[in-house]
CSV table of C-alpha atoms in Angstrom, one decimal:
chain,number,residue,atom,x,y,z
O,1,MET,CA,28.3,-56.2,24.5
O,2,VAL,CA,29.5,-54.2,21.5
O,3,LYS,CA,30.4,-50.6,22.1
O,4,ARG,CA,29.2,-48.4,19.3
O,5,PRO,CA,31.4,-45.5,18.5
O,6,GLN,CA,29.6,-42.2,19.3
O,7,PRO,CA,30.2,-39.3,16.9
O,8,GLN,CA,31.9,-36.4,18.4
O,9,LEU,CA,29.7,-33.4,18.9
O,10,SER,CA,31.4,-30.2,17.9
O,11,ARG,CA,30.7,-27.0,19.7
O,12,ARG,CA,29.2,-25.5,16.6
O,13,LEU,CA,26.8,-28.4,16.1
O,14,ALA,CA,25.9,-28.3,19.8
O,15,LEU,CA,25.0,-24.6,19.7
O,16,GLN,CA,23.0,-25.1,16.5
O,17,SER,CA,21.0,-28.0,18.0
O,18,LEU,CA,20.5,-26.0,21.3
O,19,ALA,CA,19.3,-23.0,19.4
O,20,SER,CA,16.9,-25.0,17.3
O,21,GLY,CA,15.5,-26.5,20.5
O,22,PHE,CA,14.8,-23.1,22.0
O,23,GLY,CA,13.3,-22.0,18.7
O,24,TYR,CA,11.0,-25.0,18.6
O,25,LEU,CA,9.9,-24.3,22.2
O,26,ALA,CA,9.2,-20.6,21.3
O,27,PHE,CA,7.3,-21.7,18.2
O,28,ALA,CA,5.3,-24.2,20.2
O,29,GLU,CA,4.4,-21.6,22.8
O,30,LEU,CA,3.4,-19.1,20.1
O,31,ALA,CA,1.2,-21.7,18.4
O,32,HIS,CA,-0.4,-22.6,21.7
O,33,ASP,CA,-1.2,-18.9,22.4
O,34,GLN,CA,-2.6,-18.4,18.9
O,35,ALA,CA,-4.7,-21.5,19.2
O,36,ALA,CA,-6.1,-20.3,22.5
O,37,ARG,CA,-7.1,-17.1,20.8
O,38,GLY,CA,-8.7,-18.9,17.9
O,39,GLN,CA,-6.1,-17.7,15.4
O,40,ASN,CA,-4.5,-19.6,12.6
O,41,PRO,CA,-1.1,-21.0,13.9
O,42,SER,CA,0.4,-20.8,10.5
O,43,GLY,CA,0.3,-17.0,10.5
O,44,GLN,CA,-0.2,-14.0,12.6
O,45,GLY,CA,-3.9,-13.9,11.8
O,46,LEU,CA,-5.7,-10.8,10.4
O,47,ALA,CA,-8.7,-10.8,12.7
O,48,ILE,CA,-9.7,-7.4,14.2
O,49,LYS,CA,-7.4,-6.6,17.0
O,50,PRO,CA,-8.0,-4.4,20.1
O,51,THR,CA,-6.3,-1.1,20.2
O,52,HIS,CA,-4.8,0.9,23.0
O,53,PHE,CA,-7.5,3.5,22.7
O,54,PRO,CA,-10.7,3.8,20.6
O,55,ALA,CA,-9.8,4.5,17.0
O,56,ARG,CA,-11.5,7.5,15.3
O,57,ALA,CA,-10.7,6.2,11.8
O,58,ARG,CA,-11.5,2.6,10.8
O,59,ARG,CA,-10.2,2.6,7.3
O,60,VAL,CA,-7.8,4.6,5.1
O,61,ILE,CA,-7.7,5.7,1.5
O,62,PHE,CA,-4.2,7.0,0.7
O,63,LEU,CA,-4.2,9.2,-2.4
O,64,CYS,CA,-0.6,9.0,-3.6
O,65,MET,CA,-0.5,11.7,-6.3
O,66,ASN,CA,3.1,11.0,-7.3
O,67,GLY,CA,3.7,14.7,-7.9
O,68,GLY,CA,1.2,17.5,-8.5
O,69,PRO,CA,0.8,21.3,-8.5
O,70,SER,CA,2.9,23.2,-6.0
O,71,HIS,CA,1.4,23.5,-2.6
O,72,VAL,CA,2.3,27.2,-2.8
O,73,ASP,CA,-0.4,27.5,-5.5
O,74,LEU,CA,-3.0,25.4,-3.7
O,75,PHE,CA,-3.3,25.8,0.1
O,76,ASP,CA,0.0,26.9,1.5
O,77,TYR,CA,-0.3,30.6,1.5
O,78,LYS,CA,3.0,32.5,1.3
O,79,PRO,CA,2.4,36.2,1.4
O,80,LYS,CA,6.0,37.1,2.0
O,81,LEU,CA,7.0,35.1,-1.1
O,82,SER,CA,4.8,37.4,-3.2
O,83,ASP,CA,6.2,40.5,-1.4
O,84,LYS,CA,9.7,39.5,-2.3
O,85,GLU,CA,8.9,38.5,-5.9
O,86,GLY,CA,11.8,39.3,-8.3
O,87,GLN,CA,14.4,39.3,-5.6
O,88,LYS,CA,17.5,37.1,-5.6
O,89,THR,CA,18.4,34.7,-2.8
O,90,ALA,CA,21.9,33.5,-1.8
O,91,VAL,CA,21.3,30.1,-3.4
O,92,SER,CA,19.9,31.6,-6.7
O,93,VAL,CA,22.9,33.9,-7.0
O,94,LEU,CA,25.4,31.1,-6.5
O,95,ARG,CA,23.5,28.8,-8.9
O,96,GLY,CA,22.5,31.4,-11.4
O,97,ASN,CA,18.9,30.6,-11.0
O,98,ALA,CA,15.9,32.9,-11.6
O,99,ALA,CA,14.5,35.2,-8.9
O,100,LEU,CA,11.7,34.4,-6.5
O,101,LEU,CA,8.3,34.0,-7.9
O,102,GLY,CA,5.1,34.3,-5.8
O,103,SER,CA,1.9,32.5,-6.6
O,104,PRO,CA,-0.1,34.2,-9.4
O,105,PHE,CA,-3.4,32.9,-7.8
O,106,GLN,CA,-5.7,34.6,-5.3
O,107,PHE,CA,-6.1,33.1,-1.8
O,108,LYS,CA,-9.0,33.4,0.6
O,109,ARG,CA,-9.8,32.0,4.1
O,110,HIS,CA,-12.6,29.3,4.2
O,111,GLY,CA,-14.6,27.6,7.0
O,112,GLU,CA,-14.6,28.2,10.7
O,113,SER,CA,-11.0,27.1,10.8
O,114,GLY,CA,-10.0,30.0,8.4
O,115,GLN,CA,-7.9,27.7,6.3
O,116,TRP,CA,-6.3,29.3,3.2
O,117,PHE,CA,-7.3,28.0,-0.2
O,118,SER,CA,-6.4,29.4,-3.6
O,119,GLU,CA,-8.9,30.0,-6.4
O,120,LEU,CA,-7.8,26.7,-7.9
O,121,LEU,CA,-9.6,24.7,-5.3
O,122,PRO,CA,-13.2,26.1,-4.9
O,123,ASN,CA,-14.8,22.8,-4.3
O,124,LEU,CA,-12.2,21.5,-1.8
O,125,ALA,CA,-12.4,24.8,0.0
O,126,ALA,CA,-16.1,24.1,0.9
O,127,HIS,CA,-14.8,21.2,3.1
O,128,ALA,CA,-12.1,23.2,4.8
O,129,ASP,CA,-13.2,22.2,8.3
O,130,ASP,CA,-13.1,18.5,7.4
O,131,ILE,CA,-9.5,18.5,6.3
O,132,CYS,CA,-6.3,18.2,8.4
O,133,PHE,CA,-3.3,19.9,6.9
O,134,LEU,CA,0.2,19.0,8.0
O,135,LYS,CA,2.5,22.0,7.1
O,136,SER,CA,5.4,20.9,9.2
O,137,MET,CA,6.6,18.2,6.8
O,138,HIS,CA,10.1,18.4,5.4
O,139,THR,CA,12.6,16.1,3.7
O,140,ASP,CA,16.3,15.8,3.2
O,141,LEU,CA,16.0,13.7,0.1
O,142,PRO,CA,16.0,15.6,-3.2
O,143,ASN,CA,15.6,12.4,-5.4
O,144,HIS,CA,12.2,11.0,-6.3
O,145,ALA,CA,12.9,7.3,-5.7
O,146,GLN,CA,14.4,7.6,-2.3
O,147,ALA,CA,11.8,10.2,-1.2
O,148,PHE,CA,9.0,7.9,-2.5
O,149,ILE,CA,10.2,5.0,-0.4
O,150,GLN,CA,10.7,7.1,2.7
O,151,MET,CA,7.2,8.5,2.4
O,152,HIS,CA,5.8,5.0,2.3
O,153,THR,CA,8.1,3.3,4.9
O,154,GLY,CA,9.7,6.0,6.9
O,155,ARG,CA,13.2,5.0,5.8
O,156,PHE,CA,15.0,4.8,2.5
O,157,GLN,CA,18.3,3.1,3.5
O,158,PHE,CA,16.8,-0.1,4.8
O,159,THR,CA,13.8,-2.3,3.9
O,160,ARG,CA,11.0,-1.4,6.2
O,161,PRO,CA,7.2,-2.2,6.3
O,162,SER,CA,5.0,0.1,4.4
O,163,VAL,CA,2.4,2.3,6.1
O,164,GLY,CA,-0.4,0.0,4.8
O,165,ALA,CA,1.3,-3.1,6.1
O,166,TRP,CA,1.6,-1.6,9.5
O,167,SER,CA,-2.0,-0.6,9.5
O,168,LEU,CA,-3.1,-4.1,8.6
O,169,TYR,CA,-0.8,-5.7,11.1
O,170,GLY,CA,-1.9,-3.5,14.0
O,171,LEU,CA,-5.7,-3.4,13.3
O,172,GLY,CA,-6.4,-6.5,11.3
O,173,THR,CA,-9.0,-6.8,8.6
O,174,GLU,CA,-12.8,-6.5,8.7
O,175,ASN,CA,-13.5,-8.9,5.8
O,176,GLU,CA,-11.7,-12.2,5.6
O,177,ASN,CA,-12.8,-12.7,2.0
O,178,LEU,CA,-10.9,-9.6,0.8
O,179,PRO,CA,-7.3,-8.4,1.2
O,180,GLY,CA,-6.8,-6.1,4.1
O,181,PHE,CA,-4.4,-3.9,2.1
O,182,VAL,CA,-4.9,-3.1,-1.6
O,183,THR,CA,-2.8,-0.8,-3.9
O,184,LEU,CA,-4.4,0.4,-7.1
O,185,ASN,CA,-2.2,1.0,-10.2
O,186,PRO,CA,1.1,1.0,-8.3
O,187,PRO,CA,4.2,2.2,-10.2
O,188,SER,CA,6.9,-0.2,-10.9
O,189,ASP,CA,9.7,2.4,-10.4
O,190,ASN,CA,10.6,4.6,-7.4
O,191,GLY,CA,11.0,1.5,-5.2
O,192,GLY,CA,8.3,-0.6,-6.8
O,193,ALA,CA,7.0,-3.3,-4.4
O,194,GLN,CA,9.0,-2.0,-1.5
O,195,ASN,CA,6.4,0.8,-1.2
O,196,TYR,CA,3.6,-1.6,-0.4
O,197,GLY,CA,5.7,-4.5,1.0
O,198,SER,CA,5.6,-6.0,4.5
O,199,ALA,CA,9.4,-6.4,5.1
O,200,PHE,CA,9.8,-8.2,8.4
O,201,LEU,CA,6.1,-8.3,9.2
O,202,PRO,CA,4.1,-11.4,8.1
O,203,ALA,CA,4.0,-11.7,4.3
O,204,ILE,CA,0.2,-11.6,4.4
O,205,CYS,CA,0.4,-8.0,5.5
O,206,GLN,CA,1.8,-6.9,2.1
O,207,ALA,CA,-0.6,-5.3,-0.4
O,208,THR,CA,-2.5,-7.0,-3.1
O,209,LYS,CA,-1.9,-4.9,-6.3
O,210,ILE,CA,-4.7,-4.3,-8.6
O,211,GLY,CA,-4.2,-2.3,-11.8
O,212,THR,CA,-2.5,-2.1,-15.2
O,213,ASN,CA,0.6,-0.1,-14.4
O,214,GLN,CA,2.8,-3.1,-13.7
O,215,ILE,CA,5.7,-2.6,-16.1
O,216,PRO,CA,7.9,0.5,-16.8
O,217,GLY,CA,6.5,2.9,-19.5
O,218,PHE,CA,9.7,2.7,-21.6
O,219,TYR,CA,9.5,-1.1,-21.8
O,220,ALA,CA,5.8,-0.9,-22.6
O,221,ALA,CA,6.6,1.4,-25.5
O,222,LEU,CA,9.3,-1.0,-26.7
O,223,LEU,CA,6.8,-3.8,-26.7
O,224,GLY,CA,4.1,-1.7,-28.3
O,225,VAL,CA,1.6,-2.2,-25.5
O,226,ASP,CA,-0.2,0.1,-23.2
O,227,LYS,CA,1.5,-0.8,-19.9
O,228,GLU,CA,0.1,-4.2,-19.1
O,229,PRO,CA,-3.2,-4.9,-20.9
O,230,GLY,CA,-5.9,-7.1,-19.5
O,231,PRO,CA,-8.3,-7.1,-16.6
O,232,PRO,CA,-7.3,-5.2,-13.4
O,233,LEU,CA,-6.9,-8.4,-11.5
O,234,LYS,CA,-6.0,-11.5,-13.5
O,235,ASN,CA,-6.9,-15.1,-12.8
O,236,ILE,CA,-9.6,-14.2,-10.3
O,237,GLU,CA,-11.6,-17.2,-11.6
O,238,ASN,CA,-10.4,-20.8,-11.9
O,239,SER,CA,-11.8,-22.3,-15.2
O,240,LEU,CA,-10.1,-25.6,-14.7
O,241,PHE,CA,-11.4,-26.8,-11.3
O,242,THR,CA,-14.7,-26.7,-9.5
O,243,THR,CA,-14.9,-25.1,-6.1
O,244,ARG,CA,-14.8,-28.5,-4.4
O,245,MET,CA,-11.7,-29.6,-6.5
O,246,GLN,CA,-10.0,-26.3,-5.6
O,247,ARG,CA,-10.7,-26.9,-1.9
O,248,LYS,CA,-9.0,-30.3,-2.1
O,249,GLN,CA,-6.1,-28.9,-4.0
O,250,LEU,CA,-5.6,-26.1,-1.4
O,251,ASP,CA,-5.8,-28.6,1.5
O,252,LEU,CA,-3.0,-30.7,-0.1
O,253,ILE,CA,-0.9,-27.6,-0.7
O,254,ARG,CA,-1.5,-26.4,2.8
O,255,GLU,CA,-0.6,-29.8,4.3
O,256,LEU,CA,2.7,-29.8,2.3
O,257,ASN,CA,3.5,-26.2,3.3
O,258,GLU,CA,2.8,-26.8,7.0
O,259,HIS,CA,5.0,-29.9,6.9
O,260,LYS,CA,7.8,-27.8,5.6
O,261,LEU,CA,7.0,-25.1,8.1
O,262,SER,CA,7.2,-27.6,11.0
O,263,GLN,CA,10.7,-28.5,9.8
O,264,ASP,CA,12.0,-24.9,9.4
O,265,VAL,CA,10.2,-23.7,12.6
O,266,TYR,CA,9.9,-20.2,11.2
O,267,HIS,CA,9.6,-19.3,7.6
O,268,PRO,CA,7.6,-16.1,6.9
O,269,GLU,CA,7.4,-16.8,3.1
O,270,ILE,CA,5.7,-20.1,3.6
O,271,GLU,CA,3.4,-18.6,6.2
O,272,GLY,CA,2.5,-15.9,3.7
O,273,ALA,CA,2.0,-18.4,0.9
O,274,ILE,CA,-0.5,-20.5,3.0
O,275,GLU,CA,-2.5,-17.4,3.9
O,276,SER,CA,-2.4,-16.0,0.3
O,277,PHE,CA,-3.7,-19.3,-1.2
O,278,GLU,CA,-6.6,-19.4,1.2
O,279,LEU,CA,-7.3,-15.7,0.6
O,280,ALA,CA,-7.2,-16.1,-3.2
O,281,PHE,CA,-9.7,-18.9,-2.9
O,282,ARG,CA,-12.1,-16.8,-0.8
O,283,MET,CA,-11.7,-13.8,-3.1
O,284,GLN,CA,-13.3,-15.5,-6.0
O,285,ASP,CA,-16.8,-14.8,-4.7
O,286,GLU,CA,-16.5,-11.1,-3.9
O,287,VAL,CA,-13.9,-9.5,-6.0
O,288,PRO,CA,-15.6,-9.8,-9.5
O,289,GLU,CA,-18.6,-7.9,-8.2
O,290,LEU,CA,-16.5,-5.4,-6.3
O,291,LEU,CA,-14.5,-4.4,-9.4
O,292,ASP,CA,-17.6,-4.1,-11.6
O,293,VAL,CA,-18.7,-0.5,-11.4
O,294,SER,CA,-21.5,-0.9,-13.9
O,295,SER,CA,-24.0,-1.1,-11.0
O,296,GLU,CA,-23.2,2.5,-10.1
O,297,THR,CA,-25.6,5.3,-11.2
O,298,GLN,CA,-24.6,7.7,-14.0
O,299,GLN,CA,-24.7,10.5,-11.4
O,300,THR,CA,-22.1,8.7,-9.3
O,301,LEU,CA,-19.9,7.9,-12.3
O,302,SER,CA,-20.0,11.5,-13.4
O,303,ALA,CA,-19.2,12.8,-9.9
O,304,TYR,CA,-16.0,10.7,-10.0
O,305,GLY,CA,-15.1,11.7,-13.6
O,306,VAL,CA,-15.6,8.2,-15.0
O,307,GLY,CA,-16.4,8.1,-18.6
O,308,PRO,CA,-14.9,7.2,-22.0
O,309,GLY,CA,-12.4,9.7,-23.3
O,310,LYS,CA,-12.4,11.8,-20.1
O,311,PRO,CA,-8.9,12.6,-18.8
O,312,THR,CA,-10.1,11.9,-15.3
O,313,ASP,CA,-11.4,8.4,-16.1
O,314,LEU,CA,-8.5,6.3,-14.8
O,315,PHE,CA,-8.0,8.2,-11.6
O,316,GLY,CA,-11.7,8.6,-11.0
O,317,ARG,CA,-12.3,4.9,-11.5
O,318,GLN,CA,-9.6,4.1,-9.0
O,319,CYS,CA,-11.1,6.5,-6.4
O,320,LEU,CA,-14.5,4.9,-7.0
O,321,LEU,CA,-13.0,1.4,-6.5
O,322,ALA,CA,-11.3,2.6,-3.4
O,323,ARG,CA,-14.6,3.7,-1.9
O,324,ARG,CA,-16.3,0.4,-2.8
O,325,MET,CA,-13.4,-1.5,-1.2
O,326,VAL,CA,-13.4,0.3,2.1
O,327,GLU,CA,-17.2,0.0,2.2
O,328,ALA,CA,-16.7,-3.8,1.8
O,329,GLY,CA,-14.2,-3.9,4.7
O,330,VAL,CA,-10.8,-3.4,3.2
O,331,ARG,CA,-8.6,-1.7,5.9
O,332,PHE,CA,-6.2,0.3,3.7
O,333,VAL,CA,-6.4,1.2,0.0
O,334,GLU,CA,-3.7,3.2,-1.8
O,335,VAL,CA,-4.6,5.0,-5.1
O,336,THR,CA,-1.8,6.1,-7.3
O,337,SER,CA,-2.1,8.8,-10.0
O,338,PRO,CA,-1.7,7.5,-13.6
O,339,ALA,CA,1.0,9.9,-14.6
O,340,LYS,CA,3.8,11.9,-13.0
O,341,TRP,CA,3.5,15.7,-12.6
O,342,ASP,CA,6.7,17.6,-12.0
O,343,HIS,CA,7.3,21.4,-12.1
O,344,HIS,CA,10.7,21.8,-13.6
O,345,PHE,CA,9.9,24.1,-16.5
O,346,LEU,CA,7.0,25.8,-18.3
O,347,LEU,CA,5.9,27.5,-15.1
């Protein structure tokens, strides 16, 4: 009998093998639980999930204005600021800044709630009792980029899931043929994709971006283009393959990805790719009609400010698309203003 030399097992290799074994057992248990619940074992699944208590809101439209008129001139009434107009503060004396300036606009109470609105918001004031104002917000970040990230993720030092990703992860989606989280016209600066990313959550929870504001303005000017021209969502239709051929192609890609996933045990990027390919295939039927607002009446288009040459056309079109998306079952839609608005001068 020939004795075959056995390779020595180092402590590091033993620990690695042992850890992989536990990881495989955990993955097998997770896959079994998901299969029992009817979920896709390759991902977390985006089916509607039960909540701890009945939710009053089913969907969210987040209007990210990226700057705007001062809250002091809109709905945050500061009578003492007007009383002390012209006076210096300790900070203004040290920095040599100008004196205090109260709002030049008139304020009145509206609705049963008695909410203050300035004369700049006569239409919004009519809905005073349907709006919740949070006036306790504050920030310790003076810079736009960090504050923008913190507003979307709750942190600016570390990569964290965005508010839309958390919403989708916790509640699931109502339409499996559409993304559960969509961002319209997202800016490429101030954190870029981090503002609508999923971080450590499953990759399928990150937003699908739709819009033309995908490259920085200075680079677009250098190239002589208007941001990124073209349709709001490119390659929505496959002109090379029929639906049946696409299905076979996706089945092959999925098989290869799942084989790789079985070797790595846990790989969120591959899980996200599997889900994204399947979602893109299903989106072909619903997205083109969803993005086509030509079926809307002229009265609706006018109400949203949509029309050639109107300064409100881009933002109004995004708001209209957001409404159509939530009506179709999209869980979370973020609308971004087309331009920044910052009060540094010319007040």
